[in-house]
Short mmCIF file of C-alpha atoms in Angstrom, two decimals:
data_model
loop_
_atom_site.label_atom_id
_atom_site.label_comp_id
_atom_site.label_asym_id
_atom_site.label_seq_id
_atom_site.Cartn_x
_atom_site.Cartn_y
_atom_site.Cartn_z
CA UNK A 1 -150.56 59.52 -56.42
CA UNK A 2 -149.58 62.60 -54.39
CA UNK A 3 -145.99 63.58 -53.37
CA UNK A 4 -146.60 62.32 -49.75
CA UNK A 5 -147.33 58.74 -51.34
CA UNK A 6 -144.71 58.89 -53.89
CA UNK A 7 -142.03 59.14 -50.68
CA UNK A 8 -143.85 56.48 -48.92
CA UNK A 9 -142.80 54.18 -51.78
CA UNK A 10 -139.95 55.15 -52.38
CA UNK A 11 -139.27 54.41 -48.80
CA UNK A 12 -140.26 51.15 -48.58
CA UNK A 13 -138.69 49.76 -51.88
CA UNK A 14 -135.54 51.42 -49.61
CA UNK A 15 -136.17 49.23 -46.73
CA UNK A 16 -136.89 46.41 -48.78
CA UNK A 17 -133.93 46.63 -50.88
CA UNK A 18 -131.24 47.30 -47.58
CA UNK A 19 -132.91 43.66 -46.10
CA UNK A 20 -132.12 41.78 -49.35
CA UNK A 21 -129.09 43.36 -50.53
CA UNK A 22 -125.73 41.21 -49.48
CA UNK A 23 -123.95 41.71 -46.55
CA UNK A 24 -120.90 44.13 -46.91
CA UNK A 25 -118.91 41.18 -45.62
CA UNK A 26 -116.43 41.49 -48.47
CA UNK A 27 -115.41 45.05 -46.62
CA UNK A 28 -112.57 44.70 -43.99
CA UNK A 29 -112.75 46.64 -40.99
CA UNK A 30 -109.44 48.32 -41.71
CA UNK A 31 -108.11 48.81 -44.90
CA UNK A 32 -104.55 49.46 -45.85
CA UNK A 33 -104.75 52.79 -45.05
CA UNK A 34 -106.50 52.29 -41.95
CA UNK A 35 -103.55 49.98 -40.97
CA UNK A 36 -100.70 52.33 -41.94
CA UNK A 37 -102.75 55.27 -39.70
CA UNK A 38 -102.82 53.09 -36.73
CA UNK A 39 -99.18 51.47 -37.11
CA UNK A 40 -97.05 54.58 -38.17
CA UNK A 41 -97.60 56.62 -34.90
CA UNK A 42 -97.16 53.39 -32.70
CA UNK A 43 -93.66 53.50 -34.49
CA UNK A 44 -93.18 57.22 -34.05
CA UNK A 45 -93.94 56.58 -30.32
CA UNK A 46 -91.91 53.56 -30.00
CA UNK A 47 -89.23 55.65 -31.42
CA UNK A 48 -89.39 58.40 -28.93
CA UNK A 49 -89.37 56.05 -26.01
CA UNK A 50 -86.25 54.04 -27.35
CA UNK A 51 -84.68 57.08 -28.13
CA UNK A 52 -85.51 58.87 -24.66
CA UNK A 53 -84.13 55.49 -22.94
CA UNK A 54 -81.29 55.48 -25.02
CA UNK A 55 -81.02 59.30 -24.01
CA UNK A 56 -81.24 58.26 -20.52
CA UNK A 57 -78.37 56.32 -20.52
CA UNK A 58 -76.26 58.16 -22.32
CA UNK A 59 -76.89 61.00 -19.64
CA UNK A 60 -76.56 58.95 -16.72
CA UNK A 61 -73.25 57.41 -18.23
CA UNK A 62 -71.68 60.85 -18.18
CA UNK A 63 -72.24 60.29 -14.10
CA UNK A 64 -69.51 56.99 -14.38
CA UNK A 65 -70.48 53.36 -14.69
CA UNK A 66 -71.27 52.82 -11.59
CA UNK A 67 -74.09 55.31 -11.91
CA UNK A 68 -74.61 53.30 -14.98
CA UNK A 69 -74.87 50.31 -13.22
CA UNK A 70 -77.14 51.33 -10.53
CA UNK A 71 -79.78 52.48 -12.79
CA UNK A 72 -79.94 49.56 -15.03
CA UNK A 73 -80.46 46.97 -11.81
CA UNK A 74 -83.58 49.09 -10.56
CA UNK A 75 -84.54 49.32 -14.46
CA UNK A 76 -84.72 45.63 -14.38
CA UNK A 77 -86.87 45.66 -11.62
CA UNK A 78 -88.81 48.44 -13.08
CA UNK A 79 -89.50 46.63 -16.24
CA UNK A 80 -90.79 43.74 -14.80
CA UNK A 81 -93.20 45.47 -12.86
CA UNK A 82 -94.16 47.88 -15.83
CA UNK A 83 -94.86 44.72 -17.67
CA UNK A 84 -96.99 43.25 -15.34
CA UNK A 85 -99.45 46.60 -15.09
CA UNK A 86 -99.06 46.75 -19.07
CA UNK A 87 -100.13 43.28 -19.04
CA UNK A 88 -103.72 44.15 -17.20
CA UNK A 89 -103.86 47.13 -19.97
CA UNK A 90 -103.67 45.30 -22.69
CA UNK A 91 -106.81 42.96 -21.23
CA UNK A 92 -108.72 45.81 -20.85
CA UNK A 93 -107.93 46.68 -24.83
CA UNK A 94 -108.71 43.05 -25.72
CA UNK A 95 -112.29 43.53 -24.35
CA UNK A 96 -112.65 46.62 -25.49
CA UNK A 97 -111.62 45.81 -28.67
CA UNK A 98 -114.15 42.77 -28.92
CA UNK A 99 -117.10 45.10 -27.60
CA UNK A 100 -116.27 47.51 -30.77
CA UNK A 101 -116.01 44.25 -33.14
CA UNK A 102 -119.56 43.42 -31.78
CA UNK A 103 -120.92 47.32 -32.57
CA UNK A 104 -121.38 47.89 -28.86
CA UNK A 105 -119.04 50.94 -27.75
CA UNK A 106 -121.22 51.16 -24.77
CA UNK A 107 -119.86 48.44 -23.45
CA UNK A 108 -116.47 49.02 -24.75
CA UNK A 109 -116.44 52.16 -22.38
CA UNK A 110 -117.68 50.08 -19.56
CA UNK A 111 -115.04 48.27 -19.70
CA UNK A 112 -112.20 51.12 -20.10
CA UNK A 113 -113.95 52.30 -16.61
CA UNK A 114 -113.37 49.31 -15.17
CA UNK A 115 -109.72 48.79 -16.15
CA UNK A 116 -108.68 52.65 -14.69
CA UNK A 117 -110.07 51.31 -11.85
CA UNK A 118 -108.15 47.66 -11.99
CA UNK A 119 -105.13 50.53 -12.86
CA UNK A 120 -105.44 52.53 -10.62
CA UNK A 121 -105.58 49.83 -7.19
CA UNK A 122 -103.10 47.55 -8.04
CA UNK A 123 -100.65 50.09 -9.50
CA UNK A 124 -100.53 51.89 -5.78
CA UNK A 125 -100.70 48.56 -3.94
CA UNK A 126 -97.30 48.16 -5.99
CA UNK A 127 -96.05 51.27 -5.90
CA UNK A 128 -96.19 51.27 -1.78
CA UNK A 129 -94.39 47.94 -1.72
CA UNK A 130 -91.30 49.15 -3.81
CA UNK A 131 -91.13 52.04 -1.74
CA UNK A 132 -91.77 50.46 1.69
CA UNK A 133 -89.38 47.49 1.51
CA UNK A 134 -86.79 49.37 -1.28
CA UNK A 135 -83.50 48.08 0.21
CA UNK A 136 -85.16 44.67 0.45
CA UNK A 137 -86.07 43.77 -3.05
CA UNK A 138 -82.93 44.91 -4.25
CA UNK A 139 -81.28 42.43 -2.01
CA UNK A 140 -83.25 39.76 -2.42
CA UNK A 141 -83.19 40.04 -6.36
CA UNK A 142 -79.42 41.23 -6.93
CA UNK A 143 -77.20 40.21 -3.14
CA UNK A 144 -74.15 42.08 -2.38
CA UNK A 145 -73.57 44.95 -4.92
CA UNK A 146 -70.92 47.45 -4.67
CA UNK A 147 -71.65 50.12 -2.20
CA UNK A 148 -72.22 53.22 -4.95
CA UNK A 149 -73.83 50.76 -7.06
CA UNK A 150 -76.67 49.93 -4.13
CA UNK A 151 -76.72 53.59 -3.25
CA UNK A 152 -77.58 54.96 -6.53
CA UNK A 153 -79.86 52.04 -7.06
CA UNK A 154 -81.38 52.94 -4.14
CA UNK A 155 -82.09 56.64 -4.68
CA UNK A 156 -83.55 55.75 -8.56
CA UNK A 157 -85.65 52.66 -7.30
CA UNK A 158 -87.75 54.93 -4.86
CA UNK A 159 -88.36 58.24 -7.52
CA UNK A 160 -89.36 55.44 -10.57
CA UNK A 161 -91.57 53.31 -7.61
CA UNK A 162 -93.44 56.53 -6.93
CA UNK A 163 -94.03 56.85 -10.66
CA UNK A 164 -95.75 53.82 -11.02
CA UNK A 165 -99.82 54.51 -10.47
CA UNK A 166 -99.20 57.30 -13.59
CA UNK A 167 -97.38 55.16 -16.06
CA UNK A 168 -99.89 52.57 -15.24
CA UNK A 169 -103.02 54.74 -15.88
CA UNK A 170 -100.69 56.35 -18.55
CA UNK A 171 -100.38 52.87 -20.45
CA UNK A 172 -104.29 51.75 -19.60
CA UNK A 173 -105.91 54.88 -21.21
CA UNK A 174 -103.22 54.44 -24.35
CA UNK A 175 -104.52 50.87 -24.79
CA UNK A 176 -108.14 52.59 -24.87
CA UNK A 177 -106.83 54.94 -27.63
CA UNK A 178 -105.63 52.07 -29.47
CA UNK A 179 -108.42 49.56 -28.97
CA UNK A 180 -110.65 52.06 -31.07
CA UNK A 181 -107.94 52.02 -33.87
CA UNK A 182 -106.42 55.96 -32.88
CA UNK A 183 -102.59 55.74 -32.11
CA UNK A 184 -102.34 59.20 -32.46
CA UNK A 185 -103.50 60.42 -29.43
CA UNK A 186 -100.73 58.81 -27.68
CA UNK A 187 -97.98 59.29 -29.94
CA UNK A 188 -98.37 62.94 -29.20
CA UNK A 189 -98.51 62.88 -25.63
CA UNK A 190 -96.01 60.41 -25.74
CA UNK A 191 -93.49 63.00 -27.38
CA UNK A 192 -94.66 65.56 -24.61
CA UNK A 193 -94.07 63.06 -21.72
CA UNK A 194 -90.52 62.01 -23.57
CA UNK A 195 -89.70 65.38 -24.04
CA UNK A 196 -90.22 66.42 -20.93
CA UNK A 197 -87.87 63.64 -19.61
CA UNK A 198 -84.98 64.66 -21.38
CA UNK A 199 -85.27 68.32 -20.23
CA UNK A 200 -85.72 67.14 -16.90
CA UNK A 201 -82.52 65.20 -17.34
CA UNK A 202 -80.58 67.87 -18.58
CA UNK A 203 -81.72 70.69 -15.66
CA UNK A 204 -81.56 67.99 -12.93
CA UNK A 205 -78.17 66.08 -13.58
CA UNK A 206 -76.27 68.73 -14.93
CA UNK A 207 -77.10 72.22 -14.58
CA UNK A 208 -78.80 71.24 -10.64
CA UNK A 209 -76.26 68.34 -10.38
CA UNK A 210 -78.60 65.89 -8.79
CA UNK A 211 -77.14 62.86 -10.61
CA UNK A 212 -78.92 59.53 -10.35
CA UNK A 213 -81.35 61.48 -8.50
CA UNK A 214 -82.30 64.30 -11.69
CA UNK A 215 -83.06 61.12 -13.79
CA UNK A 216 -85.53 59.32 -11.22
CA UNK A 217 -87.11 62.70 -10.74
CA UNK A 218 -87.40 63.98 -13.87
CA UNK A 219 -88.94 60.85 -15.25
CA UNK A 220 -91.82 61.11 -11.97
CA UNK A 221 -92.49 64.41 -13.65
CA UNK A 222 -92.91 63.61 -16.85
CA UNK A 223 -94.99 60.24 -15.94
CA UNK A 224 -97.41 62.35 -13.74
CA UNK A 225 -98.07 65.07 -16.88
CA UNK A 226 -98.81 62.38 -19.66
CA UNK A 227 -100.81 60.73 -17.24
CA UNK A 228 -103.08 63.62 -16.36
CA UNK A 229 -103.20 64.92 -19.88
CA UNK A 230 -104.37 61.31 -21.34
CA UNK A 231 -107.14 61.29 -18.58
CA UNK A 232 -108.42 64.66 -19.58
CA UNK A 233 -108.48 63.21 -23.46
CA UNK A 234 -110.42 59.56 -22.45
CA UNK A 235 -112.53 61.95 -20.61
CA UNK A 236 -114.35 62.91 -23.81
CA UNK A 237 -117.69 61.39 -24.54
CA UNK A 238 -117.54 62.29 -28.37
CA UNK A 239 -114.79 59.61 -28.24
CA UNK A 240 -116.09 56.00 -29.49
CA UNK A 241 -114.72 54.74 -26.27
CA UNK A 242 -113.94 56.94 -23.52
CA UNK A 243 -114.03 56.86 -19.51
CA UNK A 244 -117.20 58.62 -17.52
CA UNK A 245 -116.15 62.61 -17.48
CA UNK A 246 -117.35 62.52 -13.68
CA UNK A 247 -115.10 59.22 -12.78
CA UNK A 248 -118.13 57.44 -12.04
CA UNK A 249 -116.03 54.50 -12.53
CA UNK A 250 -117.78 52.22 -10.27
CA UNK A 251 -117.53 48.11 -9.52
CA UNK A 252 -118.67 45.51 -12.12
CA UNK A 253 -117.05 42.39 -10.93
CA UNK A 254 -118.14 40.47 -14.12
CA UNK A 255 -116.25 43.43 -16.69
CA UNK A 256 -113.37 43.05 -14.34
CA UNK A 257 -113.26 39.10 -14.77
CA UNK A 258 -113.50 39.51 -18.54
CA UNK A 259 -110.28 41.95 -18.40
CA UNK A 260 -108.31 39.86 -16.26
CA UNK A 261 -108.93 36.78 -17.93
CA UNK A 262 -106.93 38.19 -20.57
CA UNK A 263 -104.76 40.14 -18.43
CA UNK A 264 -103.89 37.87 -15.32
CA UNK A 265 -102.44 34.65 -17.69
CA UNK A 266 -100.67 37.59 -19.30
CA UNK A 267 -99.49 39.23 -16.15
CA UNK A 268 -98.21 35.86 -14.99
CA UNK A 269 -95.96 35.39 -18.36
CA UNK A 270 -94.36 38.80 -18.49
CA UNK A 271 -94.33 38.85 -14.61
CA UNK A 272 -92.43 34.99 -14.86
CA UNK A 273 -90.54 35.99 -18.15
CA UNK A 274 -89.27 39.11 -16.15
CA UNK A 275 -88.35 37.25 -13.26
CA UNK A 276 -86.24 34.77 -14.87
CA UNK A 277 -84.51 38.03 -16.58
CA UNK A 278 -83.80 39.37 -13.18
CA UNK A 279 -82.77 36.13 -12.31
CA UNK A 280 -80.38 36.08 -15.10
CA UNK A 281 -79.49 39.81 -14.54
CA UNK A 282 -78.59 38.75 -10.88
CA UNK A 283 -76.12 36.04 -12.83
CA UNK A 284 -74.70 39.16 -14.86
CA UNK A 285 -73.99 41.25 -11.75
CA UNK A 286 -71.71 38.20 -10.83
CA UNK A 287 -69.64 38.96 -13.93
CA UNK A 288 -68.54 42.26 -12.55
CA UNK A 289 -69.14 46.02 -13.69
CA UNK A 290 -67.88 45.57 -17.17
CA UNK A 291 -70.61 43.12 -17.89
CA UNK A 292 -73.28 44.54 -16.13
CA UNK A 293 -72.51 48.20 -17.98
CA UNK A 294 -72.28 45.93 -21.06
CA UNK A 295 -75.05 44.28 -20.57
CA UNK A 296 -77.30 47.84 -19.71
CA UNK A 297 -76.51 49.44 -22.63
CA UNK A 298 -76.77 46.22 -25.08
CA UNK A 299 -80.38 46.32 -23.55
CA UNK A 300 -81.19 50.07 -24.49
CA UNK A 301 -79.53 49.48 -28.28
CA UNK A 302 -82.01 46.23 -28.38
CA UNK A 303 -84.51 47.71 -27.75
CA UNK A 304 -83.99 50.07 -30.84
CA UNK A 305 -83.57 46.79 -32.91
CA UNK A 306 -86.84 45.90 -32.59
CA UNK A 307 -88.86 48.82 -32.30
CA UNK A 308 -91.10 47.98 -35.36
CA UNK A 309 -91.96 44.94 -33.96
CA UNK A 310 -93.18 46.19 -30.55
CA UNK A 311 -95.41 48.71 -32.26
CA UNK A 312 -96.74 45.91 -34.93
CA UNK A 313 -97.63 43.61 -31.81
CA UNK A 314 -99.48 46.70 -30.70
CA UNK A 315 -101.51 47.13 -33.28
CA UNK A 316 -102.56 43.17 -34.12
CA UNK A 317 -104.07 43.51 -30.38
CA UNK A 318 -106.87 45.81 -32.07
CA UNK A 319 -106.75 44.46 -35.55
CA UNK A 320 -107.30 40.82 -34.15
CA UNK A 321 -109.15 41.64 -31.25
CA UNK A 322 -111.80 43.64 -33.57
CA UNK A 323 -112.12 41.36 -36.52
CA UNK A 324 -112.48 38.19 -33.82
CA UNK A 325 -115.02 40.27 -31.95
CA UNK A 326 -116.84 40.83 -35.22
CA UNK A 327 -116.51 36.82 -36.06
CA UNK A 328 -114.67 37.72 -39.33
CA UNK A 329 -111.79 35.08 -38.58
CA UNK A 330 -110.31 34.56 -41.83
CA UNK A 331 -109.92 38.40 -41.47
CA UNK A 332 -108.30 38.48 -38.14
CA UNK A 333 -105.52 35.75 -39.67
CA UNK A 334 -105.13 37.79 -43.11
CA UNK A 335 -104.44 40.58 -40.54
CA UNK A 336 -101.81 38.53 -38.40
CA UNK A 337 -100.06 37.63 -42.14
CA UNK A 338 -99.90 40.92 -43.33
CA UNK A 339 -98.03 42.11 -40.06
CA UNK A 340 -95.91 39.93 -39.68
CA UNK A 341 -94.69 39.74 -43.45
CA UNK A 342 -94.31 43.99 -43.06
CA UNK A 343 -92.56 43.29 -39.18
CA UNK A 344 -89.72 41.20 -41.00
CA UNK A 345 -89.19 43.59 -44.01
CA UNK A 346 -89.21 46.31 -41.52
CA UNK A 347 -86.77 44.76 -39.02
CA UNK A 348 -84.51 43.74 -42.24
CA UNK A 349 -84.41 47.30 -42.72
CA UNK A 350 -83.45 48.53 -40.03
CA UNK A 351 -80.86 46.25 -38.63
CA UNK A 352 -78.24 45.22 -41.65
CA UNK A 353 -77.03 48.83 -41.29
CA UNK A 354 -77.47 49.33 -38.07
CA UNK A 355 -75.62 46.90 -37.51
CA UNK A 356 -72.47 48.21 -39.71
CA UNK A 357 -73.08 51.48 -37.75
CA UNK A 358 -72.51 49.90 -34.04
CA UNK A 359 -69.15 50.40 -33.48
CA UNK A 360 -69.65 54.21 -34.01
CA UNK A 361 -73.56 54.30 -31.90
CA UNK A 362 -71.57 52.64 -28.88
CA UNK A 363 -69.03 55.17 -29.14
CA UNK A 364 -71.76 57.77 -28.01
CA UNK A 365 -72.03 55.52 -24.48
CA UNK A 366 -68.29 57.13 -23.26
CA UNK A 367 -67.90 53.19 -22.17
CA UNK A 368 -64.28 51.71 -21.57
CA UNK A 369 -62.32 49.42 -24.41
CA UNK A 370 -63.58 46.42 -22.99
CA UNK A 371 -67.15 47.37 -21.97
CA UNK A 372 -67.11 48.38 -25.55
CA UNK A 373 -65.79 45.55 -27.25
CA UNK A 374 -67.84 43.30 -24.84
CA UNK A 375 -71.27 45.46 -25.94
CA UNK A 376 -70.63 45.36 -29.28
CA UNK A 377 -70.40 41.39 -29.47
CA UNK A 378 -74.25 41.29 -27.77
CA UNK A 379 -75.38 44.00 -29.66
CA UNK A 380 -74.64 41.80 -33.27
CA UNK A 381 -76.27 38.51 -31.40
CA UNK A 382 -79.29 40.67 -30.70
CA UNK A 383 -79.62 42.35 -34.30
CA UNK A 384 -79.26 39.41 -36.52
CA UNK A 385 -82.05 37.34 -34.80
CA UNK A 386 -84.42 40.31 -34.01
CA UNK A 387 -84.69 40.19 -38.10
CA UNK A 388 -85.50 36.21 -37.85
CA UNK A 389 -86.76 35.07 -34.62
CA UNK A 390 -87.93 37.90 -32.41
CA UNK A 391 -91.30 39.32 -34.38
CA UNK A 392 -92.30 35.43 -34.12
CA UNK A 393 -91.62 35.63 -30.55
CA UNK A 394 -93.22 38.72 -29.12
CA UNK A 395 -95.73 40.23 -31.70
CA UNK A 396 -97.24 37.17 -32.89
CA UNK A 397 -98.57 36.21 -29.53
CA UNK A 398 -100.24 39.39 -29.22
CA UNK A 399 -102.78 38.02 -31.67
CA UNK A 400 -103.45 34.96 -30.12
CA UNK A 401 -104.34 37.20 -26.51
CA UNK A 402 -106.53 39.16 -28.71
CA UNK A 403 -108.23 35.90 -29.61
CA UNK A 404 -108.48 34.55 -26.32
CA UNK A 405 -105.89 32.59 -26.28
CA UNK A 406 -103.78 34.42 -23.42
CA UNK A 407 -103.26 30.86 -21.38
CA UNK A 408 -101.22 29.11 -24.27
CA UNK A 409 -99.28 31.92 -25.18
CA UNK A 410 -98.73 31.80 -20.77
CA UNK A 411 -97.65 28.61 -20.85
CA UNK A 412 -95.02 28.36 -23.44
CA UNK A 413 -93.34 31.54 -22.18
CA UNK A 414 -93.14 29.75 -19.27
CA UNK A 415 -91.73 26.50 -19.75
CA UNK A 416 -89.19 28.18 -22.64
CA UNK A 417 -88.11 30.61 -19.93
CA UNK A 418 -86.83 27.94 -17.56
CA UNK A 419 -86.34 25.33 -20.05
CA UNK A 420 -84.72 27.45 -22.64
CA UNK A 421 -83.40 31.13 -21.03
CA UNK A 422 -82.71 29.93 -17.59
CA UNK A 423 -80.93 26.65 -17.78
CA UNK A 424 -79.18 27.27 -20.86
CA UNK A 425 -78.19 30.79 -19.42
CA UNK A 426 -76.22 28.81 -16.25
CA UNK A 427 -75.03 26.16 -18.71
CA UNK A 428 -73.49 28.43 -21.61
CA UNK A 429 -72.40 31.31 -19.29
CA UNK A 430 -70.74 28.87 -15.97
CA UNK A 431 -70.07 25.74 -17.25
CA UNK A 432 -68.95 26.69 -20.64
CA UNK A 433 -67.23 29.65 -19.43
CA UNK A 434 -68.73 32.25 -21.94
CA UNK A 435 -69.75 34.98 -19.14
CA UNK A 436 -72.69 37.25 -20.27
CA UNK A 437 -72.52 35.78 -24.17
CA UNK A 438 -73.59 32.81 -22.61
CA UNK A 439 -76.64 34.96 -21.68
CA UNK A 440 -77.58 36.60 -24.57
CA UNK A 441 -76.94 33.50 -26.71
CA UNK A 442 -79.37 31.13 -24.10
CA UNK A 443 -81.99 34.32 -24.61
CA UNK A 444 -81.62 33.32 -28.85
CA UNK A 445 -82.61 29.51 -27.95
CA UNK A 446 -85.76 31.09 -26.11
CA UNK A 447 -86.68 32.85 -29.00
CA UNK A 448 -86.35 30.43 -31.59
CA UNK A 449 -88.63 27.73 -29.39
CA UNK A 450 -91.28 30.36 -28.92
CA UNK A 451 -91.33 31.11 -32.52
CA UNK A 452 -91.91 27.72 -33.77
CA UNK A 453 -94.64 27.10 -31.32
CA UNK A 454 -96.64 30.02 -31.95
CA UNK A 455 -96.40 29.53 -35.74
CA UNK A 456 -97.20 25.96 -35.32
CA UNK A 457 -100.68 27.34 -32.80
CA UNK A 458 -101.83 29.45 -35.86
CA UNK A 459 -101.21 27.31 -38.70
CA UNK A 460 -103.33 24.72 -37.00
CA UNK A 461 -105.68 26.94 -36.11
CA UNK A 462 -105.95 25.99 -32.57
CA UNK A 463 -105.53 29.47 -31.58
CA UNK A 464 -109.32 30.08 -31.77
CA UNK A 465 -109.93 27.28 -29.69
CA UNK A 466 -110.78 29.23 -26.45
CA UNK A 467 -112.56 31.78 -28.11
CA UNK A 468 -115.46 29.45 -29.97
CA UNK A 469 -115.61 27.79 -26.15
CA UNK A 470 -116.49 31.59 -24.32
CA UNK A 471 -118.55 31.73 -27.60
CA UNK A 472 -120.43 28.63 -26.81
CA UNK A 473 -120.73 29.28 -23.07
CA UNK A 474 -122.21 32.63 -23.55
CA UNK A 475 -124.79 31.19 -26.22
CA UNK A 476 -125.94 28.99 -23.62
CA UNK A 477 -126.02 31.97 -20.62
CA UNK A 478 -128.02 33.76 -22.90
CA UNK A 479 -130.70 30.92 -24.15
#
């Protein structure tokens, strides 16, 4: 037998062995280490942006609580809009996510094309709305505000408006970072677009003494260079998923249905749970100045409280959303376990002495005695449930979006907003008389009712309902 025929053999006893050997099914798709690299710099990033908005406010406060108080009514605004567009970004990560499960990046690119381009239209419809009717929406949303309060609301509402089509592009290629398991990417632009911010701040309110004015505009900035720089990276075809380097983006009406049905039901529950926050916000602003400075910086603190959590829902969009796309579902619920054991730990953590340490972090806010006093109640309601009640809440329905499941986790928001947030917020705060405690205690009762029926959806294992339907229906498009 010559050496040409002795590789032949060898060869084939190659092939044959690979087609009888076991599938590597034993072999998760992301091992603990895999899992630490994409959680970590989700946390470092989370970080940054808490600590830039807490930054924020601090700088702004120096301006006087009533440019305190301007800021944090357009913020509200801003938020729920930001939500909405993050909403349609984390569909386009679902599918994307999926695609990779299924070993077809292709795809997975198609559809990060697609969602710049779902980005990138409704983000300016938006964004010319806001600035186009500005006096209008706030009030509709917040009535009769002091005069200084509606002027510097005013000036902030239309810089952040015009900032909108960046963040959203900004927030749709991060989700396309993350879909393919690299957080990194964005953590570091994310401490170049933070950074930015805070030296924008500090030129523009201070040494050009622009006030309200230096923050909106300095945050613009900073939006509008993250933005460009995370374009140039998706741009990259040696990237597992990437956008076309020529913005060939085109139409594909079918990839845009498979984003928003993920992202609209989505859309709709932070777009509705946002609302009914405005809605209680507008209820604050009734309180007076006190409660609505109380309430603004309560809500940058909170934020900090459960910063692990937001970056831990991140990541079980790709972790789920991968493993389900692969059809490894005992997988995708050992992932969902495993995160939310580490999100409680972590918020346990962080919050028992943070929470010791809050009468000296809400000294750094230059508030008054009672805006103090009044902040520091809220800020203990907020801490001790973010450690119980809050990763059950936000994260965990992350998982069941990445399994299809978006519509469920739409509805109970829903009926536990008005139900829960909104009725108790008008029954503790008016009729019991406890002002904006009322509030934040109604917002516990929220939580708690989400929690136990999003446990209760994965425990029974309903939350792969939907997705064996789509399965089903695309067997049968296909045959």
């Amino acid at each position: 037998m010559n050496v040409k025929e002795k590789a032949l053999e060898k060869e084939t006893e190659a092939v044959k062995h690979a087609e009888t050997a076991e599938p590597m099914e034993n072999t998760p798709l992301f091992s603990a280490r895999d899992i630490r690299n994409l959680v970590l710099p989700l946390i470092a990033e989370q970080f940054l942006a808490v600590l830039v908005g807490m930054a924020d406010t601090v700088m702004v406060a120096r301006l006087g609580e009533l440019a305190v108080s301007g800021v944090s009514v357009v913020d509200s605004i801003n938020v729920l809009i930001i939500n909405i567009l993050a909403a349609l970004a984390t569909g386009g990560a679902v599918i994307s996510s999926h695609y990779l499960g299924e070993q077809e990046p292709e795809m997975a690119s198609k559809a990060s094309n697609q969602l710049m381009v779902v980005l990138g239209v409704l983000s300016l419809a938006v964004s010319a709305c806001c600035l186009i009717w500005n006096a209008q929406i706030l009030r509709v949303i917040y009535g009769t505000l002091e005069p200084e309060v509606m002027q510097n609301a005013r000036i902030y509402f239309y810089l952040t408006a015009a900032s909108f089509p960046f963040l959203a592009l900004y927030n749709g290629t991060a989700a396309i970072c993350r879909s393919m398991g690299n957080s990194k990417i964005s953590m570091k632009v994310s401490f170049i677009m933070n950074g930015m911010n805070i030296a924008g701040n500090a030129i523009l309110i201070y040494g050009a003494g622009m006030g309200v004015a230096g923050a909106g505009t300095a945050t613009l900035i900073s939006r509008m260079a993250a933005c460009m720089i995370m374009i140039g990276v998706v741009r990259n075809p040696a990237l597992p998923v990437h956008i076309d380097p020529k913005f060939r983006l085109g139409f594909d009406w079918k990839m845009i249905c498979q984003i928003l049905r993920v992202g609209i039901p989505m859309g709709i529950e932070n777009g509705v749970f946002q609302a009914g926050k405005l809605l209680v916000a507008g209820l604050v602003a009734g309180f007076g100045t006190v409660s609505i400075a109380a309430n603004a910086v309560t809500g940058t603190i909170a934020s900090f409280q459960v910063l692990p959590g937001q970056a831990m829902g991140l990541a079980l969009v790709t972790l789920v959303g991968q493993a389900v796309g692969a059809k490894r579902y005992d997988e995708a619920k050992g992932y969902i376990v495993t995160i939310m054991k580490t999100l409680i730990v972590a918020h346990f953590l962080l919050n028992v002495p943070a929470l010791f340490l809050m009468p000296y972090i809400i000294r750094i806010y230059n508030l008054s005695a009672e805006t103090a006093a009044l902040t520091l109640k809220l800020t203990y309601i907020h801490g001790i449930n973010a450690i119980f009640t809050w990763g059950f809440s936000f994260a965990l329905p992350n998982a069941l979006r990445a399994a299809d499941d978006a519509k469920f986790a739409m509805k109970v928001t829903t009926f536990s907003l008005f139900a829960c947030r909104i009725a108790m917020s008008y029954v503790l705060a008016l009729f019991c008389h406890m002002g904006v405690v009322g509030v934040w205690l109604a917002m516990v009762i929220d939580w708690a009712f989400r929690a136990f029926m999003y446990i209760r959806r994965v425990v029974n294992g309903h939350w792969l309902d939907n997705h064996f339907h789509l399965e089903r229906e695309k067997e049968k498009t296909i045959s």
